[in-house]
CSV table of C-alpha atoms and ligand atoms in Angstrom, one decimal:
chain,number,residue,atom,x,y,z
A,19,MET,CA,-156.1,291.1,137.5
A,20,LYS,CA,-159.7,290.6,136.7
A,21,GLN,CA,-161.4,287.9,134.4
A,22,ARG,CA,-162.8,289.5,131.6
A,23,LEU,CA,-166.9,289.8,131.7
A,24,VAL,CA,-168.4,287.1,129.7
A,25,GLU,CA,-171.6,286.6,131.4
A,26,PRO,CA,-174.1,289.5,131.5
A,27,ARG,CA,-174.9,290.9,134.9
A,28,LEU,CA,-178.5,290.0,134.7
A,29,VAL,CA,-177.9,286.1,134.1
A,30,GLU,CA,-175.7,286.2,137.2
A,31,LEU,CA,-178.7,287.6,139.2
A,32,LEU,CA,-181.2,285.2,137.8
A,33,HIS,CA,-178.7,282.4,138.7
A,34,ARG,CA,-178.5,283.8,142.3
A,35,LYS,CA,-182.3,284.1,142.6
A,36,ALA,CA,-182.6,280.4,141.2
A,37,GLN,CA,-180.3,279.0,143.7
A,38,VAL,CA,-182.8,279.9,146.6
A,39,THR,CA,-185.4,277.5,145.2
A,40,GLU,CA,-182.9,275.2,143.6
A,41,THR,CA,-184.3,275.7,140.0
A,42,PRO,CA,-182.6,274.4,137.1
A,43,ILE,CA,-182.4,277.5,135.2
A,44,SER,CA,-179.5,276.4,133.2
A,45,GLY,CA,-178.9,273.1,131.3
A,46,THR,CA,-176.7,271.7,128.6
A,47,PHE,CA,-178.0,269.3,126.0
A,48,GLU,CA,-175.0,267.3,124.8
A,49,LEU,CA,-176.4,266.0,121.9
A,50,SER,CA,-173.9,263.6,120.5
A,51,PRO,CA,-170.1,262.6,121.0
A,52,LEU,CA,-169.6,262.6,117.0
A,53,CYS,CA,-167.3,265.3,115.6
A,54,ASN,CA,-165.7,265.9,112.1
A,55,MET,CA,-162.5,266.9,114.1
A,56,ASP,CA,-160.1,264.8,116.4
A,57,CYS,CA,-158.6,267.0,118.9
A,58,LYS,CA,-156.0,265.2,120.8
A,59,MET,CA,-157.2,266.2,124.5
A,60,CYS,CA,-160.9,266.1,123.7
A,61,TYR,CA,-163.0,264.4,126.6
A,62,ILE,CA,-165.9,263.3,124.5
A,63,LYS,CA,-165.2,262.7,120.7
A,64,MET,CA,-165.7,259.0,119.6
A,65,SER,CA,-166.0,257.3,116.5
A,66,LYS,CA,-169.3,256.2,115.2
A,67,SER,CA,-169.0,252.4,116.1
A,68,LYS,CA,-167.9,253.2,119.5
A,69,GLN,CA,-170.9,255.3,119.9
A,70,GLU,CA,-173.0,252.7,118.6
A,71,SER,CA,-171.5,250.1,121.1
A,72,ILE,CA,-172.4,252.4,123.9
A,73,GLY,CA,-176.1,253.5,123.0
A,74,ARG,CA,-178.0,255.2,120.3
A,75,LEU,CA,-178.3,259.0,119.8
A,76,ARG,CA,-181.6,260.6,121.0
A,77,THR,CA,-184.0,261.9,118.5
A,78,LYS,CA,-185.2,265.5,117.9
A,79,GLU,CA,-188.4,264.5,119.1
A,80,GLU,CA,-187.0,263.1,122.3
A,81,TRP,CA,-184.7,266.2,123.2
A,82,ILE,CA,-187.8,268.3,122.5
A,83,GLU,CA,-189.9,266.2,125.1
A,84,LEU,CA,-187.1,266.6,127.4
A,85,ALA,CA,-187.0,270.3,127.0
A,86,LYS,CA,-190.5,270.6,127.6
A,87,GLU,CA,-190.3,268.9,131.0
A,88,ALA,CA,-187.4,271.2,131.8
A,89,ARG,CA,-188.9,274.1,130.9
A,90,GLU,CA,-191.6,273.5,133.6
A,91,GLU,CA,-189.3,273.1,136.3
A,92,GLY,CA,-187.6,276.6,135.2
A,93,LEU,CA,-185.2,276.0,132.3
A,94,LEU,CA,-184.3,279.3,130.6
A,95,PHE,CA,-180.5,279.1,129.3
A,96,LEU,CA,-179.8,276.5,127.2
A,97,LEU,CA,-176.5,275.2,125.9
A,98,LEU,CA,-176.4,272.8,123.0
A,99,THR,CA,-173.0,271.2,122.6
A,100,GLY,CA,-171.5,267.9,121.6
A,101,GLY,CA,-169.3,266.7,119.9
A,102,GLU,CA,-170.0,268.9,116.9
A,103,PRO,CA,-173.9,270.0,117.2
A,104,PHE,CA,-173.7,271.2,113.7
A,105,LEU,CA,-173.4,267.8,112.5
A,106,VAL,CA,-176.5,266.3,114.4
A,107,LYS,CA,-179.2,264.9,112.1
A,108,ASP,CA,-182.2,267.2,112.1
A,109,PHE,CA,-180.1,270.0,114.5
A,110,LYS,CA,-181.5,272.9,112.3
A,111,GLU,CA,-185.0,271.5,113.0
A,112,LEU,CA,-184.2,270.9,116.7
A,113,TYR,CA,-182.8,274.3,117.3
A,114,ILE,CA,-185.6,276.3,115.6
A,115,GLU,CA,-188.1,274.3,117.8
A,116,LEU,CA,-186.1,275.0,120.8
A,117,HIS,CA,-185.7,278.6,120.0
A,118,LYS,CA,-189.4,278.9,119.4
A,119,MET,CA,-190.1,277.4,122.7
A,120,GLY,CA,-188.4,280.7,124.2
A,121,PHE,CA,-185.1,279.5,125.6
A,122,CYS,CA,-182.1,281.6,125.6
A,123,ILE,CA,-179.8,279.2,123.5
A,124,SER,CA,-176.1,279.3,123.3
A,125,ILE,CA,-174.4,276.7,121.1
A,126,ASN,CA,-170.8,275.2,121.3
A,127,SER,CA,-169.1,274.7,118.0
A,128,ASN,CA,-165.8,274.2,116.3
A,129,GLY,CA,-167.1,276.4,113.9
A,130,THR,CA,-166.1,274.2,110.7
A,131,MET,CA,-169.9,273.8,109.5
A,132,ILE,CA,-171.2,277.4,109.9
A,133,ASP,CA,-171.5,278.3,106.0
A,134,GLU,CA,-174.0,280.8,104.5
A,135,GLU,CA,-176.9,278.3,104.5
A,136,VAL,CA,-176.6,277.9,108.2
A,137,ILE,CA,-176.3,281.5,108.7
A,138,GLU,CA,-179.5,282.1,106.9
A,139,TRP,CA,-181.4,280.4,109.7
A,140,LEU,CA,-179.3,281.5,112.5
A,141,LYS,CA,-180.0,284.9,111.3
A,142,LYS,CA,-184.1,284.2,111.5
A,143,TYR,CA,-183.6,282.5,115.0
A,144,PRO,CA,-180.7,284.3,116.4
A,145,PRO,CA,-178.9,282.3,119.4
A,146,MET,CA,-178.0,284.1,122.6
A,147,ARG,CA,-174.3,283.3,121.6
A,148,ILE,CA,-172.2,280.9,119.7
A,149,ASN,CA,-169.3,279.8,121.7
A,150,MET,CA,-166.7,278.9,119.1
A,151,THR,CA,-163.4,277.2,119.9
A,152,LEU,CA,-160.4,278.5,118.3
A,153,TYR,CA,-157.6,275.7,118.2
A,154,GLY,CA,-154.9,277.6,116.4
A,155,ALA,CA,-153.7,280.4,114.1
A,156,SER,CA,-153.1,278.4,111.0
A,157,ASN,CA,-154.2,275.3,109.2
A,158,GLU,CA,-151.0,273.5,110.4
A,159,THR,CA,-152.0,273.9,113.9
A,160,TYR,CA,-155.3,272.8,113.3
A,161,ASP,CA,-153.9,269.6,111.4
A,162,ARG,CA,-151.7,269.1,114.4
A,163,LEU,CA,-154.2,269.4,117.3
A,164,CYS,CA,-157.6,268.5,115.5
A,165,ARG,CA,-156.5,266.7,112.5
A,166,ASN,CA,-158.2,268.9,110.3
A,167,PRO,CA,-155.9,270.7,107.8
A,168,GLU,CA,-158.7,273.0,106.7
A,169,GLY,CA,-159.8,274.1,110.0
A,170,PHE,CA,-158.4,277.6,110.3
A,171,THR,CA,-159.7,278.5,106.8
A,172,GLN,CA,-163.4,277.1,107.7
A,173,VAL,CA,-163.3,278.7,111.2
A,174,THR,CA,-162.1,282.3,110.2
A,175,LYS,CA,-164.8,282.2,107.4
A,176,ALA,CA,-167.4,281.3,109.8
A,177,ILE,CA,-166.3,284.0,112.3
A,178,SER,CA,-166.8,286.5,109.6
A,179,LEU,CA,-170.1,285.2,108.5
A,180,LEU,CA,-171.5,285.6,112.0
A,181,LYS,CA,-169.9,289.0,112.4
A,182,GLU,CA,-171.3,290.5,109.4
A,183,ASN,CA,-174.9,288.9,110.3
A,184,ASN,CA,-174.7,290.2,113.9
A,185,ILE,CA,-174.6,287.0,115.4
A,186,GLN,CA,-173.0,287.0,119.1
A,187,VAL,CA,-169.9,284.8,119.2
A,188,LYS,CA,-167.5,284.2,121.8
A,189,LEU,CA,-164.2,282.5,121.3
A,190,ASN,CA,-163.0,279.6,123.7
A,191,CYS,CA,-159.5,278.5,123.3
A,192,SER,CA,-158.3,275.2,124.8
A,193,VAL,CA,-154.3,275.5,124.9
A,194,THR,CA,-152.3,272.4,124.7
A,195,PRO,CA,-148.6,271.3,123.6
A,196,TYR,CA,-150.2,271.1,120.1
A,197,ASN,CA,-151.1,275.0,119.8
A,198,LYS,CA,-149.2,276.6,122.4
A,199,ASP,CA,-147.0,278.6,120.1
A,200,ASP,CA,-150.1,280.2,118.5
A,201,LEU,CA,-151.4,281.4,121.9
A,202,LYS,CA,-150.4,285.0,121.3
A,203,GLU,CA,-151.5,285.1,117.7
A,204,MET,CA,-154.9,283.7,118.9
A,205,ILE,CA,-155.4,286.1,121.3
A,206,ASP,CA,-154.4,289.1,119.0
A,207,PHE,CA,-156.8,287.4,116.3
A,208,ALA,CA,-159.6,288.0,119.1
A,209,ASP,CA,-158.7,291.3,119.6
A,210,GLU,CA,-158.3,292.3,116.1
A,211,HIS,CA,-162.1,291.1,115.6
A,212,ASP,CA,-163.2,292.6,118.8
A,213,LEU,CA,-164.1,289.2,120.2
A,214,VAL,CA,-163.9,288.1,123.8
A,215,ILE,CA,-161.8,284.9,124.1
A,216,GLN,CA,-161.6,282.6,127.0
A,217,ALA,CA,-158.4,280.4,127.1
A,218,THR,CA,-157.4,277.9,129.5
A,219,SER,CA,-154.4,275.6,129.8
A,220,TYR,CA,-156.1,272.9,132.0
A,221,MET,CA,-157.5,269.8,130.3
A,222,PHE,CA,-159.5,267.4,132.2
A,223,PRO,CA,-158.7,263.9,132.0
A,224,PRO,CA,-161.1,262.3,129.6
A,225,LEU,CA,-162.9,259.8,132.0
A,226,ARG,CA,-166.1,260.1,130.1
A,227,LYS,CA,-164.3,258.5,127.1
A,228,ASP,CA,-162.3,255.9,128.8
A,229,GLU,CA,-162.7,255.4,132.7
A,230,SER,CA,-159.2,254.1,133.1
A,231,LEU,CA,-157.5,257.4,132.2
A,232,ILE,CA,-157.9,259.1,135.6
A,233,GLY,CA,-155.3,262.0,135.9
A,234,GLN,CA,-154.3,261.5,132.4
A,235,ASN,CA,-154.8,263.1,128.9
A,236,ASP,CA,-152.7,264.1,125.8
A,237,ARG,CA,-152.1,267.4,127.5
A,238,PHE,CA,-149.3,269.8,129.4
A,239,THR,CA,-147.3,268.6,132.2
A,240,ALA,CA,-148.4,270.4,135.5
A,241,GLU,CA,-145.6,272.8,135.1
A,242,ASP,CA,-146.3,273.9,131.5
A,243,ALA,CA,-149.8,274.2,132.2
A,244,ALA,CA,-149.0,276.9,135.0
A,245,LEU,CA,-146.7,278.3,132.5
A,246,TYR,CA,-149.0,278.7,129.8
A,247,GLY,CA,-152.0,279.8,132.2
A,248,ALA,CA,-149.4,282.6,133.1
A,249,TYR,CA,-148.9,283.5,129.4
A,250,ILE,CA,-152.7,283.6,129.0
A,251,GLY,CA,-152.8,286.4,131.9
A,252,ALA,CA,-149.8,288.2,130.4
A,253,TYR,CA,-151.4,288.3,126.8
A,254,GLN,CA,-154.8,289.1,127.7
A,255,ASN,CA,-154.1,291.9,130.2
A,256,GLY,CA,-151.2,293.5,128.5
A,257,PHE,CA,-147.6,293.0,129.6
A,258,ASP,CA,-147.5,296.3,132.0
A,259,ASN,CA,-150.7,295.2,133.9
A,260,PHE,CA,-149.3,291.7,134.3
A,261,LYS,CA,-146.2,292.6,135.6
A,262,ALA,CA,-147.7,294.7,138.3
A,263,TYR,CA,-149.8,291.8,139.0
A,264,VAL,CA,-147.1,289.6,139.6
A,265,GLU,CA,-145.3,292.1,141.8
A,266,SER,CA,-148.4,292.4,143.8
A,267,GLY,CA,-147.7,288.9,144.9
A,268,GLU,CA,-151.4,288.0,145.2
A,269,LEU,CA,-151.3,285.3,142.3
A,270,SER,CA,-154.3,283.2,141.4
A,271,ILE,CA,-154.6,280.9,138.6
A,272,TYR,CA,-156.1,283.5,135.7
A,273,ASP,CA,-157.6,281.3,133.4
A,274,LEU,CA,-159.7,279.3,135.5
A,275,ASN,CA,-163.2,280.4,136.7
A,276,ASP,CA,-164.0,281.5,140.1
A,277,ASP,CA,-167.7,280.4,139.7
A,278,CYS,CA,-166.6,276.8,139.6
A,279,CYS,CA,-164.0,276.5,142.3
A,280,ALA,CA,-165.3,275.9,145.5
A,281,ILE,CA,-163.5,273.9,148.0
A,282,GLU,CA,-164.1,275.9,151.0
A,283,GLY,CA,-163.6,273.5,154.0
A,284,GLU,CA,-163.7,270.0,155.2
A,285,GLY,CA,-166.8,268.3,154.5
A,286,ASP,CA,-168.0,271.5,152.6
A,287,ILE,CA,-170.6,270.6,149.7
A,288,MET,CA,-169.8,272.0,146.2
A,289,ARG,CA,-170.7,275.9,145.8
A,290,CYS,CA,-170.8,275.9,142.1
A,291,ARG,CA,-173.9,276.1,140.0
A,292,ALA,CA,-173.8,272.4,139.3
A,293,GLY,CA,-176.8,270.5,140.5
A,294,LEU,CA,-177.9,273.6,142.3
A,295,THR,CA,-179.2,275.7,139.3
A,296,SER,CA,-177.7,273.9,136.3
A,297,PHE,CA,-177.6,270.3,134.7
A,298,TRP,CA,-175.7,268.6,131.9
A,299,MET,CA,-177.7,266.1,130.1
A,300,THR,CA,-175.2,263.5,128.3
A,301,TRP,CA,-176.0,262.0,125.0
A,302,GLU,CA,-176.0,258.4,126.7
A,303,GLY,CA,-178.9,259.7,128.7
A,304,LYS,CA,-177.5,260.5,132.1
A,305,LEU,CA,-178.8,263.9,133.9
A,306,LEU,CA,-175.6,265.0,135.7
A,307,PRO,CA,-174.9,267.9,137.6
A,308,CYS,CA,-171.7,268.7,135.7
A,309,GLY,CA,-170.5,267.1,132.4
A,310,MET,CA,-167.1,266.1,133.7
A,311,ILE,CA,-168.7,264.3,137.0
A,312,PRO,CA,-169.4,261.1,135.1
A,313,ASP,CA,-171.4,258.7,137.6
A,314,ASN,CA,-174.8,258.5,139.4
A,315,GLY,CA,-176.9,260.3,136.5
A,316,LEU,CA,-180.4,259.2,136.0
A,317,ASN,CA,-182.1,258.8,132.7
A,318,PRO,CA,-184.9,261.6,132.6
A,319,TRP,CA,-186.4,259.6,129.4
A,320,GLU,CA,-186.9,256.8,131.9
A,321,VAL,CA,-187.5,258.7,135.3
A,322,GLY,CA,-188.9,261.9,134.2
A,323,PHE,CA,-186.8,265.2,134.3
A,324,LYS,CA,-188.2,266.1,137.7
A,325,ARG,CA,-186.9,263.0,139.4
A,326,ALA,CA,-183.6,263.1,137.5
A,327,TRP,CA,-183.1,266.9,138.3
A,328,GLN,CA,-183.6,266.0,142.2
A,329,ASN,CA,-181.1,263.1,142.1
A,330,ALA,CA,-178.6,265.5,140.4
A,331,ASN,CA,-179.3,267.7,143.4
A,332,ARG,CA,-178.8,265.2,145.9
A,333,VAL,CA,-176.0,263.6,144.4
A,334,VAL,CA,-174.1,267.4,144.6
A,335,LYS,CA,-175.0,267.6,148.0
A,336,GLU,CA,-173.4,264.4,149.3
A,337,ILE,CA,-170.2,265.1,147.6
A,338,ARG,CA,-167.5,265.9,150.2
A,339,LEU,CA,-164.3,267.6,149.2
A,340,PRO,CA,-160.7,266.5,150.1
A,341,ALA,CA,-159.6,267.2,153.7
A,342,LYS,CA,-156.2,268.3,152.1
A,343,CYS,CA,-157.6,270.9,150.0
A,344,ALA,CA,-159.8,272.4,152.7
A,345,ALA,CA,-156.8,272.8,155.0
A,346,CYS,CA,-154.6,274.0,152.1
A,347,SER,CA,-153.2,277.7,152.3
A,348,LYS,CA,-153.3,277.9,148.5
A,349,LYS,CA,-156.8,276.9,147.7
A,350,LYS,CA,-157.8,280.5,146.7
A,351,GLN,CA,-155.0,280.6,144.3
A,352,CYS,CA,-155.6,277.0,143.0
A,353,LYS,CA,-159.4,277.2,142.1
A,354,ALA,CA,-159.8,273.4,142.0
A,355,CYS,CA,-163.2,272.1,141.8
A,356,ALA,CA,-164.8,268.9,142.3
A,357,ALA,CA,-164.9,268.0,138.7
A,358,MET,CA,-161.1,268.3,138.8
A,359,VAL,CA,-160.7,266.2,141.9
A,360,TYR,CA,-162.9,263.4,140.5
A,361,THR,CA,-161.3,263.2,136.9
A,362,GLU,CA,-157.7,263.6,138.5
A,363,THR,CA,-158.0,261.1,141.5
A,364,GLY,CA,-161.1,259.0,140.6
A,365,THR,CA,-162.5,259.9,143.7
A,366,TYR,CA,-164.0,263.1,145.7
A,367,ASN,CA,-161.5,262.5,148.9
A,368,LYS,CA,-157.9,262.7,147.4
A,369,ALA,CA,-156.2,266.0,146.5
A,370,PRO,CA,-155.5,266.2,142.6
A,371,LYS,CA,-151.6,266.1,142.4
A,372,TYR,CA,-151.7,267.7,139.0
A,373,LYS,CA,-153.6,270.6,140.2
A,374,CYS,CA,-151.3,270.9,143.4
A,375,ASP,CA,-148.4,270.8,141.0
A,376,MET,CA,-149.9,273.4,138.9
A,377,THR,CA,-150.6,275.7,141.9
A,378,ASN,CA,-147.2,275.3,143.2
A,379,TYR,CA,-145.5,276.4,140.1
A,380,TYR,CA,-147.8,279.5,139.3
A,381,ALA,CA,-146.0,282.0,140.9
A,382,LYS,CA,-142.8,280.9,139.6
A,383,ALA,CA,-144.3,280.7,136.1
A,384,CYS,CA,-145.6,284.0,136.2
A,385,ARG,CA,-142.0,285.6,137.2
A,386,GLN,CA,-140.8,283.3,134.3
A,387,VAL,CA,-143.3,284.8,131.9
A,388,VAL,CA,-142.5,288.4,132.8
A,389,SER,CA,-138.7,287.7,132.4
A,390,ASN,CA,-139.2,285.9,129.2
A,391,ILE,CA,-141.5,288.7,127.6
A,392,GLU,CA,-138.8,291.3,128.8
A,393,LYS,CA,-136.1,289.3,126.9
A,394,GLU,CA,-138.3,289.1,124.0
A,395,LYS,CA,-138.8,292.7,123.7
A,396,GLU,CA,-135.0,293.1,123.9
A,397,GLY,CA,-134.7,290.8,120.9
A,398,GLU,CA,-133.4,287.7,122.6
A,399,TYR,CA,-134.5,284.2,121.9
A,400,VAL,CA,-136.3,282.5,124.8
A,401,GLU,CA,-136.6,278.8,125.7
A,402,GLU,CA,-139.8,278.6,127.5
A,403,PHE,CA,-139.0,276.1,130.2
A,404,ILE,CA,-139.4,277.0,133.7
B,505,SAM,C1,-166.1,269.3,123.6
B,505,SAM,S1,-166.2,270.5,122.9
B,505,SAM,C2,-167.8,270.4,122.2
B,505,SAM,C3,-168.0,271.7,120.9
B,505,SAM,C4,-167.1,272.0,119.9
B,505,SAM,N1,-167.1,270.7,119.1
B,505,SAM,C5,-166.0,272.6,120.3
B,505,SAM,O1,-164.9,271.9,120.1
B,505,SAM,O2,-166.1,273.8,120.7
B,505,SAM,C6,-166.4,271.8,124.2
B,505,SAM,C7,-165.2,272.7,124.6
B,505,SAM,O3,-164.5,271.6,125.5
B,505,SAM,C8,-163.3,271.7,125.2
B,505,SAM,N2,-162.3,270.5,125.6
B,505,SAM,C9,-162.3,269.4,125.1
B,505,SAM,N3,-161.6,268.4,125.6
B,505,SAM,C10,-161.3,268.9,126.9
B,505,SAM,C11,-160.7,268.6,128.0
B,505,SAM,N4,-160.3,267.4,128.2
B,505,SAM,N5,-160.7,269.3,129.2
B,505,SAM,C12,-161.1,270.8,128.8
B,505,SAM,N6,-161.7,271.5,128.0
B,505,SAM,C13,-162.0,270.5,126.8
B,505,SAM,C14,-163.1,272.0,123.9
B,505,SAM,O4,-161.8,272.6,123.2
B,505,SAM,C15,-164.1,273.0,123.7
B,505,SAM,O5,-163.9,274.2,123.8
B,506,SF4,S1,-164.1,270.0,117.9
B,506,SF4,FE1,-164.9,269.6,119.9
B,506,SF4,S2,-166.0,267.8,120.1
B,506,SF4,FE2,-164.4,267.7,118.4
B,506,SF4,S3,-162.7,266.7,118.8
B,506,SF4,FE3,-162.5,269.0,119.0
B,506,SF4,S4,-163.1,269.4,121.2
B,506,SF4,FE4,-163.7,267.4,120.7
B,507,SF4,S1,-153.0,273.1,146.1
B,507,SF4,FE1,-153.6,270.9,146.0
B,507,SF4,S2,-154.1,270.8,148.0
B,507,SF4,FE2,-154.4,272.8,147.8
B,507,SF4,S3,-156.4,273.3,147.1
B,507,SF4,FE3,-155.2,273.0,145.2
B,507,SF4,S4,-155.5,270.8,144.7
B,507,SF4,FE4,-156.1,271.1,146.9
């Protein structure tokens, strides 16, 4: 089975070229950890008082100063994220300024604040894409997972407005115990609206919020993450294709991205884009190779972008991945990445047990999903346990 194409071919080629010179062609500005929702598995959302106890939010002028320096070093693709970016003070002005600087901008959003007024300026300065996360197929599910009882109404309105005004939207979907029963409806919703949806059942432990939560989150058990990973494959590819794929025996976890997954040999360095062609600028002021690897970032507002980028590049090259993963016969199917290793174990040298369990269950989960869907077609009620 193939991943659906989400990234244009040209973007991929530019990244390959940037890799030769280790140019930071792509970067994320995480503007704030604040949000108007409160998703149970979220790795970043915090209260205003907790944010203030950690540090201050950067001003529009500071982000623009950073963008200018990053552009000098080759930044072209800029992702704005949070928290909820549309909640950030002066977001409109910041976005327009960044747009005028010539960046290809994408915005991660929960969609709840995209109304007619926002559409007016997005239309005038169109982003490359809005990545909107869909958290359910009803207000009840939004209430359960995101503590927002009007979320689905708000998001469906935003999607209609964006589509009517020809603003590109892609849907993301984080699948958890709280929205799992809506999975098929969410994928059908995307199909009906002719939108690409990228769903995943793997949720990182939120070490960015709380360092003590190594290997923990309010998320699926590893077995259920494998099961719902398999359901994603079945619903996105159609049952017949999925069944043929399962029967072929070459199973690799469908909903994880090949680009990010790079455990190739003992002592090998990371092979994804993190720190080689892309960076993640946290709201607290650390320039990291990846937003899920929370240590060793320098502050570019203090040392300059170039030095902070060189540091991220060095950090990535020093990371050596677990020997157990390097020797593992399932590493191609597993697609574990350095960020998973770190957030699951608190180090880079221990194999992440949650991912091992997920991988070990995956083949069984796929066969279970085939059987469950066949029974459902025959009208039988199915308990979804493995
Ligand atoms: C942190 S949110 C920020 C942007 C916006 N608020 C949104 O929800 O799309 C970015 C993405 O990360 C996902 N996410 C949140 N917590 C996660 C976790 N622990 N592991 C993996 N993805 C997570 C969200 O579902 C969303 O798709
Ligand atoms: S909407 Fe995004 S930032 Fe807000 S709580 Fe949910 S995942 Fe976190
Ligand atoms: S199954 Fe476990 S040991 Fe093998 S690559 Fe995945 S995480 Fe590493």
